[in-house]
Amino acid sequence: MYKLIALDMDGTLLNSDKAISEENKQAIAKAREAGVTVVLASGRPLEGMQGKLDELNIHSDKDFVLFYNGSMVKNVGTNEIIHQQIIDGKAAKLVARKAKELGAYVHAFSQAHGLITNEKNPYTDIEANINGLNVTEINFESLEDDHPIIKAMMVAEPSKLTEVIAALPSEMREEFTVVQSAPFFLEFLNPASNKGIGVAAIAEYLGIQPEEVICMGDAENDHHMLKYAGLGIAMGNAMEETKQIADCITVSNDEHGVAKAIEKFVLNA
């Protein structure tokens, strides 16, 4: 029996209108009534997830949330942080220099300043609006080496970002966990951070085995948790590579794929 379900948000739980369908809400509520822990696992900051947590009534001291792609995991009710692995100003400056060299913009999430960028761009507004955040324009070279940074991002239009990814030095992939969370976002995390590590931290905290875990996602930043889970489910709208590593494929995020999977593997199992 499955005891823990971890759900990506954008492209998975949320439809194309960034909403949770009634079908998904009902399936999640029924799973929770049956004793299953349901966790939202997103690349977003917590501020960008809070409204959806409230919609799903995920707010007790038995509930957990995974944000910043697993860089942080906390108990929703008590605010206890059960996993945190971040980077620093020195690492953010390295990402910013390489982004400039490759012709990309750079964003980062600073514990002191929130969403920061060295130059506002069209994608700054997307990130700020989705998550309800203010943006601070800052010269990354002015950051202290030990300044706490949760994650850094290279940002560019999709075709340009594909070129950036191809040109990325292999040593950067060794120094960071590097994941593409959207067609225009390439994220650089602490090497001990990804969604799989974050979900594992919750499972271990609750005494749940990997084979008792379901994870659902649609993009590269979901791959670690899909591989970790006893049952990794890709959405019908997922990237082809995501579908290939998943154990099975549900229908798309616009066809209530989360609800269909919960009904099949949890409620009607």
CSV table of C-alpha atoms in Angstrom, one decimal:
chain,number,residue,atom,x,y,z
A,1,MET,CA,0.0,0.0,0.0
A,2,TYR,CA,1.2,3.5,-0.8
A,3,LYS,CA,1.6,5.8,2.1
A,4,LEU,CA,3.1,9.0,0.6
A,5,ILE,CA,2.3,10.8,-2.6
A,6,ALA,CA,4.6,13.7,-3.8
A,7,LEU,CA,3.2,15.9,-6.5
A,8,ASP,CA,4.9,18.4,-8.7
A,9,MET,CA,2.8,21.5,-9.2
A,10,ASP,CA,3.3,23.3,-12.6
A,11,GLY,CA,2.5,20.9,-15.5
A,12,THR,CA,1.3,18.2,-13.1
A,13,LEU,CA,-1.1,19.1,-10.3
A,14,LEU,CA,-1.9,22.5,-11.9
A,15,ASN,CA,-3.7,22.7,-15.3
A,16,SER,CA,-2.7,25.1,-18.1
A,17,ASP,CA,-4.6,27.8,-16.2
A,18,LYS,CA,-2.5,27.2,-13.1
A,19,ALA,CA,-5.5,25.9,-11.3
A,20,ILE,CA,-6.2,22.7,-9.3
A,21,SER,CA,-9.2,20.9,-10.9
A,22,GLU,CA,-12.1,19.8,-8.7
A,23,GLU,CA,-11.3,16.2,-9.8
A,24,ASN,CA,-7.8,16.5,-8.5
A,25,LYS,CA,-8.9,18.2,-5.2
A,26,GLN,CA,-11.4,15.4,-4.6
A,27,ALA,CA,-8.9,12.6,-5.3
A,28,ILE,CA,-6.3,14.2,-3.0
A,29,ALA,CA,-8.9,14.7,-0.2
A,30,LYS,CA,-9.9,11.0,-0.4
A,31,ALA,CA,-6.3,9.8,-0.4
A,32,ARG,CA,-5.6,11.9,2.7
A,33,GLU,CA,-8.8,10.6,4.4
A,34,ALA,CA,-7.5,7.1,3.7
A,35,GLY,CA,-4.3,8.0,5.7
A,36,VAL,CA,-2.0,8.8,2.8
A,37,THR,CA,0.4,11.8,3.2
A,38,VAL,CA,0.2,14.1,0.2
A,39,VAL,CA,3.1,16.5,-0.4
A,40,LEU,CA,3.5,19.3,-2.9
A,41,ALA,CA,7.0,19.2,-4.4
A,42,SER,CA,7.9,22.3,-6.4
A,43,GLY,CA,10.7,24.4,-7.7
A,44,ARG,CA,8.8,27.4,-6.5
A,45,PRO,CA,9.5,29.2,-3.3
A,46,LEU,CA,7.1,28.6,-0.4
A,47,GLU,CA,5.3,31.9,-1.1
A,48,GLY,CA,4.4,30.7,-4.5
A,49,MET,CA,2.9,27.5,-3.1
A,50,GLN,CA,1.0,28.8,-0.1
A,51,GLY,CA,-2.3,29.4,-1.9
A,52,LYS,CA,-2.4,25.9,-3.3
A,53,LEU,CA,-1.6,24.4,0.1
A,54,ASP,CA,-4.5,26.3,1.5
A,55,GLU,CA,-6.8,25.2,-1.3
A,56,LEU,CA,-5.9,21.6,-0.4
A,57,ASN,CA,-6.1,22.1,3.4
A,58,ILE,CA,-2.5,21.0,3.8
A,59,HIS,CA,-1.6,22.9,6.9
A,60,SER,CA,-1.4,20.5,9.9
A,61,ASP,CA,1.6,19.4,11.9
A,62,LYS,CA,1.4,16.1,10.0
A,63,ASP,CA,1.9,17.8,6.6
A,64,PHE,CA,5.1,18.6,4.8
A,65,VAL,CA,6.1,20.8,1.8
A,66,LEU,CA,9.1,20.5,-0.5
A,67,PHE,CA,10.1,23.8,-2.2
A,68,TYR,CA,13.0,25.2,-4.2
A,69,ASN,CA,13.3,21.8,-5.9
A,70,GLY,CA,14.2,20.1,-2.6
A,71,SER,CA,16.6,22.6,-1.3
A,72,MET,CA,14.2,23.1,1.6
A,73,VAL,CA,11.6,20.8,3.2
A,74,LYS,CA,9.6,21.8,6.2
A,75,ASN,CA,6.7,20.7,8.3
A,76,VAL,CA,3.7,22.9,7.3
A,77,GLY,CA,2.1,23.1,10.7
A,78,THR,CA,5.2,23.5,13.0
A,79,ASN,CA,7.5,25.2,10.4
A,80,GLU,CA,10.3,22.7,11.5
A,81,ILE,CA,12.8,22.5,8.7
A,82,ILE,CA,13.6,18.8,8.2
A,83,HIS,CA,16.0,19.2,5.2
A,84,GLN,CA,18.0,22.2,3.9
A,85,GLN,CA,20.9,22.3,1.6
A,86,ILE,CA,21.6,25.7,-0.1
A,87,ILE,CA,24.5,27.4,-1.9
A,88,ASP,CA,26.3,30.7,-1.2
A,89,GLY,CA,27.3,34.0,-2.8
A,90,LYS,CA,30.5,32.5,-4.2
A,91,ALA,CA,28.5,29.9,-6.1
A,92,ALA,CA,25.9,32.4,-7.3
A,93,LYS,CA,28.7,34.6,-8.7
A,94,LEU,CA,30.1,31.6,-10.5
A,95,VAL,CA,26.7,31.0,-12.1
A,96,ALA,CA,26.3,34.7,-12.9
A,97,ARG,CA,29.7,34.9,-14.7
A,98,LYS,CA,29.0,31.8,-16.7
A,99,ALA,CA,25.5,33.1,-17.6
A,100,LYS,CA,27.0,36.4,-18.9
A,101,GLU,CA,29.6,34.5,-20.9
A,102,LEU,CA,26.9,32.3,-22.5
A,103,GLY,CA,24.4,35.1,-23.1
A,104,ALA,CA,21.8,34.3,-20.5
A,105,TYR,CA,20.2,36.3,-17.7
A,106,VAL,CA,20.6,35.2,-14.1
A,107,HIS,CA,18.2,35.0,-11.2
A,108,ALA,CA,18.8,33.8,-7.6
A,109,PHE,CA,16.8,33.4,-4.4
A,110,SER,CA,18.6,35.1,-1.5
A,111,GLN,CA,17.6,34.4,2.1
A,112,ALA,CA,18.1,38.2,2.8
A,113,HIS,CA,16.7,39.8,-0.4
A,114,GLY,CA,14.3,37.3,-1.9
A,115,LEU,CA,14.3,37.1,-5.7
A,116,ILE,CA,17.3,38.9,-7.1
A,117,THR,CA,18.6,39.5,-10.6
A,118,ASN,CA,21.5,41.5,-12.0
A,119,GLU,CA,19.3,42.7,-14.8
A,120,LYS,CA,15.5,42.7,-15.0
A,121,ASN,CA,14.2,40.8,-18.1
A,122,PRO,CA,10.9,39.4,-19.4
A,123,TYR,CA,11.3,36.2,-17.3
A,124,THR,CA,11.8,38.2,-14.1
A,125,ASP,CA,8.2,39.2,-14.3
A,126,ILE,CA,7.1,35.7,-14.9
A,127,GLU,CA,8.9,34.4,-11.9
A,128,ALA,CA,7.7,37.3,-9.7
A,129,ASN,CA,4.1,37.1,-10.8
A,130,ILE,CA,3.8,33.3,-10.5
A,131,ASN,CA,5.1,33.4,-6.9
A,132,GLY,CA,3.8,36.8,-5.7
A,133,LEU,CA,7.3,38.1,-5.1
A,134,ASN,CA,9.1,41.4,-5.4
A,135,VAL,CA,12.4,41.6,-7.4
A,136,THR,CA,15.6,43.2,-6.2
A,137,GLU,CA,18.1,44.3,-8.9
A,138,ILE,CA,21.6,43.7,-7.5
A,139,ASN,CA,25.1,43.3,-8.8
A,140,PHE,CA,26.0,39.7,-8.0
A,141,GLU,CA,29.7,40.6,-7.7
A,142,SER,CA,28.7,42.6,-4.6
A,143,LEU,CA,27.5,39.5,-2.8
A,144,GLU,CA,29.6,38.3,0.0
A,145,ASP,CA,31.1,34.8,-0.6
A,146,ASP,CA,29.2,33.4,2.3
A,147,HIS,CA,25.9,35.1,1.6
A,148,PRO,CA,23.1,32.4,1.9
A,149,ILE,CA,21.6,31.7,-1.6
A,150,ILE,CA,18.9,29.0,-1.9
A,151,LYS,CA,19.4,28.5,-5.6
A,152,ALA,CA,20.6,30.3,-8.7
A,153,MET,CA,19.2,30.2,-12.2
A,154,MET,CA,20.2,30.9,-15.8
A,155,VAL,CA,17.3,32.3,-17.7
A,156,ALA,CA,16.8,32.7,-21.5
A,157,GLU,CA,14.2,32.1,-24.2
A,158,PRO,CA,13.9,28.3,-24.8
A,159,SER,CA,16.0,28.1,-28.0
A,160,LYS,CA,18.8,30.1,-26.4
A,161,LEU,CA,18.6,28.1,-23.2
A,162,THR,CA,19.1,24.9,-25.2
A,163,GLU,CA,22.3,26.3,-26.5
A,164,VAL,CA,23.3,27.3,-23.0
A,165,ILE,CA,22.8,23.8,-21.7
A,166,ALA,CA,24.8,22.3,-24.5
A,167,ALA,CA,27.7,24.7,-23.8
A,168,LEU,CA,27.6,24.2,-20.0
A,169,PRO,CA,31.0,23.0,-18.7
A,170,SER,CA,31.0,19.5,-17.2
A,171,GLU,CA,32.6,20.8,-14.0
A,172,MET,CA,29.4,22.9,-13.3
A,173,ARG,CA,27.3,19.7,-13.4
A,174,GLU,CA,29.7,18.3,-10.8
A,175,GLU,CA,29.6,21.3,-8.6
A,176,PHE,CA,25.8,21.7,-8.6
A,177,THR,CA,22.6,19.8,-9.1
A,178,VAL,CA,21.6,21.2,-12.5
A,179,VAL,CA,18.0,20.8,-13.6
A,180,GLN,CA,15.7,22.5,-16.1
A,181,SER,CA,12.5,23.3,-14.4
A,182,ALA,CA,10.8,25.2,-17.3
A,183,PRO,CA,11.7,25.8,-21.0
A,184,PHE,CA,13.3,29.1,-19.9
A,185,PHE,CA,14.8,28.2,-16.5
A,186,LEU,CA,18.0,26.3,-15.8
A,187,GLU,CA,18.5,25.8,-12.0
A,188,PHE,CA,21.7,25.4,-10.0
A,189,LEU,CA,21.2,23.8,-6.6
A,190,ASN,CA,23.4,22.5,-3.8
A,191,PRO,CA,24.7,19.1,-5.0
A,192,ALA,CA,22.9,17.5,-2.0
A,193,SER,CA,19.6,19.0,-3.2
A,194,ASN,CA,17.0,17.7,-5.6
A,195,LYS,CA,13.4,16.6,-5.3
A,196,GLY,CA,14.3,13.0,-4.8
A,197,ILE,CA,16.5,13.8,-1.8
A,198,GLY,CA,13.7,16.0,-0.4
A,199,VAL,CA,11.0,13.3,-0.8
A,200,ALA,CA,13.4,10.8,0.8
A,201,ALA,CA,13.9,13.1,3.8
A,202,ILE,CA,10.1,13.2,4.3
A,203,ALA,CA,9.7,9.4,3.9
A,204,GLU,CA,12.5,8.7,6.3
A,205,TYR,CA,11.1,11.2,8.8
A,206,LEU,CA,7.7,9.3,8.7
A,207,GLY,CA,9.2,5.8,8.6
A,208,ILE,CA,8.0,5.2,5.0
A,209,GLN,CA,9.9,3.0,2.6
A,210,PRO,CA,10.7,4.1,-1.0
A,211,GLU,CA,8.4,1.3,-2.4
A,212,GLU,CA,5.5,2.9,-0.4
A,213,VAL,CA,6.0,6.2,-2.3
A,214,ILE,CA,4.3,7.6,-5.4
A,215,CYS,CA,5.8,10.6,-7.2
A,216,MET,CA,4.3,12.4,-10.2
A,217,GLY,CA,5.9,15.0,-12.5
A,218,ASP,CA,6.4,16.3,-16.0
A,219,ALA,CA,9.9,17.8,-16.3
A,220,GLU,CA,13.6,17.2,-15.8
A,221,ASN,CA,13.5,18.6,-12.2
A,222,ASP,CA,11.2,15.8,-11.3
A,223,HIS,CA,13.5,13.0,-12.5
A,224,HIS,CA,15.2,12.4,-9.2
A,225,MET,CA,12.0,11.8,-7.3
A,226,LEU,CA,10.5,9.7,-10.1
A,227,LYS,CA,13.5,7.4,-9.9
A,228,TYR,CA,13.4,7.4,-6.1
A,229,ALA,CA,9.7,6.4,-5.8
A,230,GLY,CA,8.4,2.9,-5.7
A,231,LEU,CA,6.0,4.2,-8.4
A,232,GLY,CA,7.2,7.1,-10.6
A,233,ILE,CA,4.4,8.5,-12.8
A,234,ALA,CA,4.9,10.9,-15.7
A,235,MET,CA,2.1,13.1,-17.0
A,236,GLY,CA,0.7,12.7,-20.5
A,237,ASN,CA,2.1,16.2,-21.2
A,238,ALA,CA,5.6,15.3,-19.8
A,239,MET,CA,8.9,15.7,-21.6
A,240,GLU,CA,9.7,12.5,-23.6
A,241,GLU,CA,12.8,11.9,-21.4
A,242,THR,CA,10.5,12.1,-18.3
A,243,LYS,CA,8.1,9.5,-19.8
A,244,GLN,CA,11.0,7.2,-20.5
A,245,ILE,CA,12.2,7.1,-16.9
A,246,ALA,CA,8.8,6.8,-15.3
A,247,ASP,CA,7.1,3.5,-14.3
A,248,CYS,CA,3.9,4.5,-16.0
A,249,ILE,CA,2.2,7.4,-17.7
A,250,THR,CA,-1.1,9.0,-16.7
A,251,VAL,CA,-3.2,11.5,-18.8
A,252,SER,CA,-2.2,15.1,-19.1
A,253,ASN,CA,-2.5,17.9,-16.5
A,254,ASP,CA,-5.5,19.3,-18.4
A,255,GLU,CA,-7.3,15.9,-18.1
A,256,HIS,CA,-6.9,15.5,-14.3
A,257,GLY,CA,-4.0,13.1,-14.6
A,258,VAL,CA,-3.2,13.3,-10.9
A,259,ALA,CA,-6.8,12.3,-10.0
A,260,LYS,CA,-6.7,9.4,-12.5
A,261,ALA,CA,-3.5,8.1,-11.0
A,262,ILE,CA,-4.6,8.4,-7.4
A,263,GLU,CA,-7.9,6.6,-8.2
A,264,LYS,CA,-6.1,3.8,-10.0
A,265,PHE,CA,-3.2,3.2,-7.6
A,266,VAL,CA,-4.5,4.3,-4.2
A,267,LEU,CA,-8.3,4.5,-4.0
A,268,ASN,CA,-9.2,1.5,-6.2
A,269,ALA,CA,-6.2,-0.6,-5.6
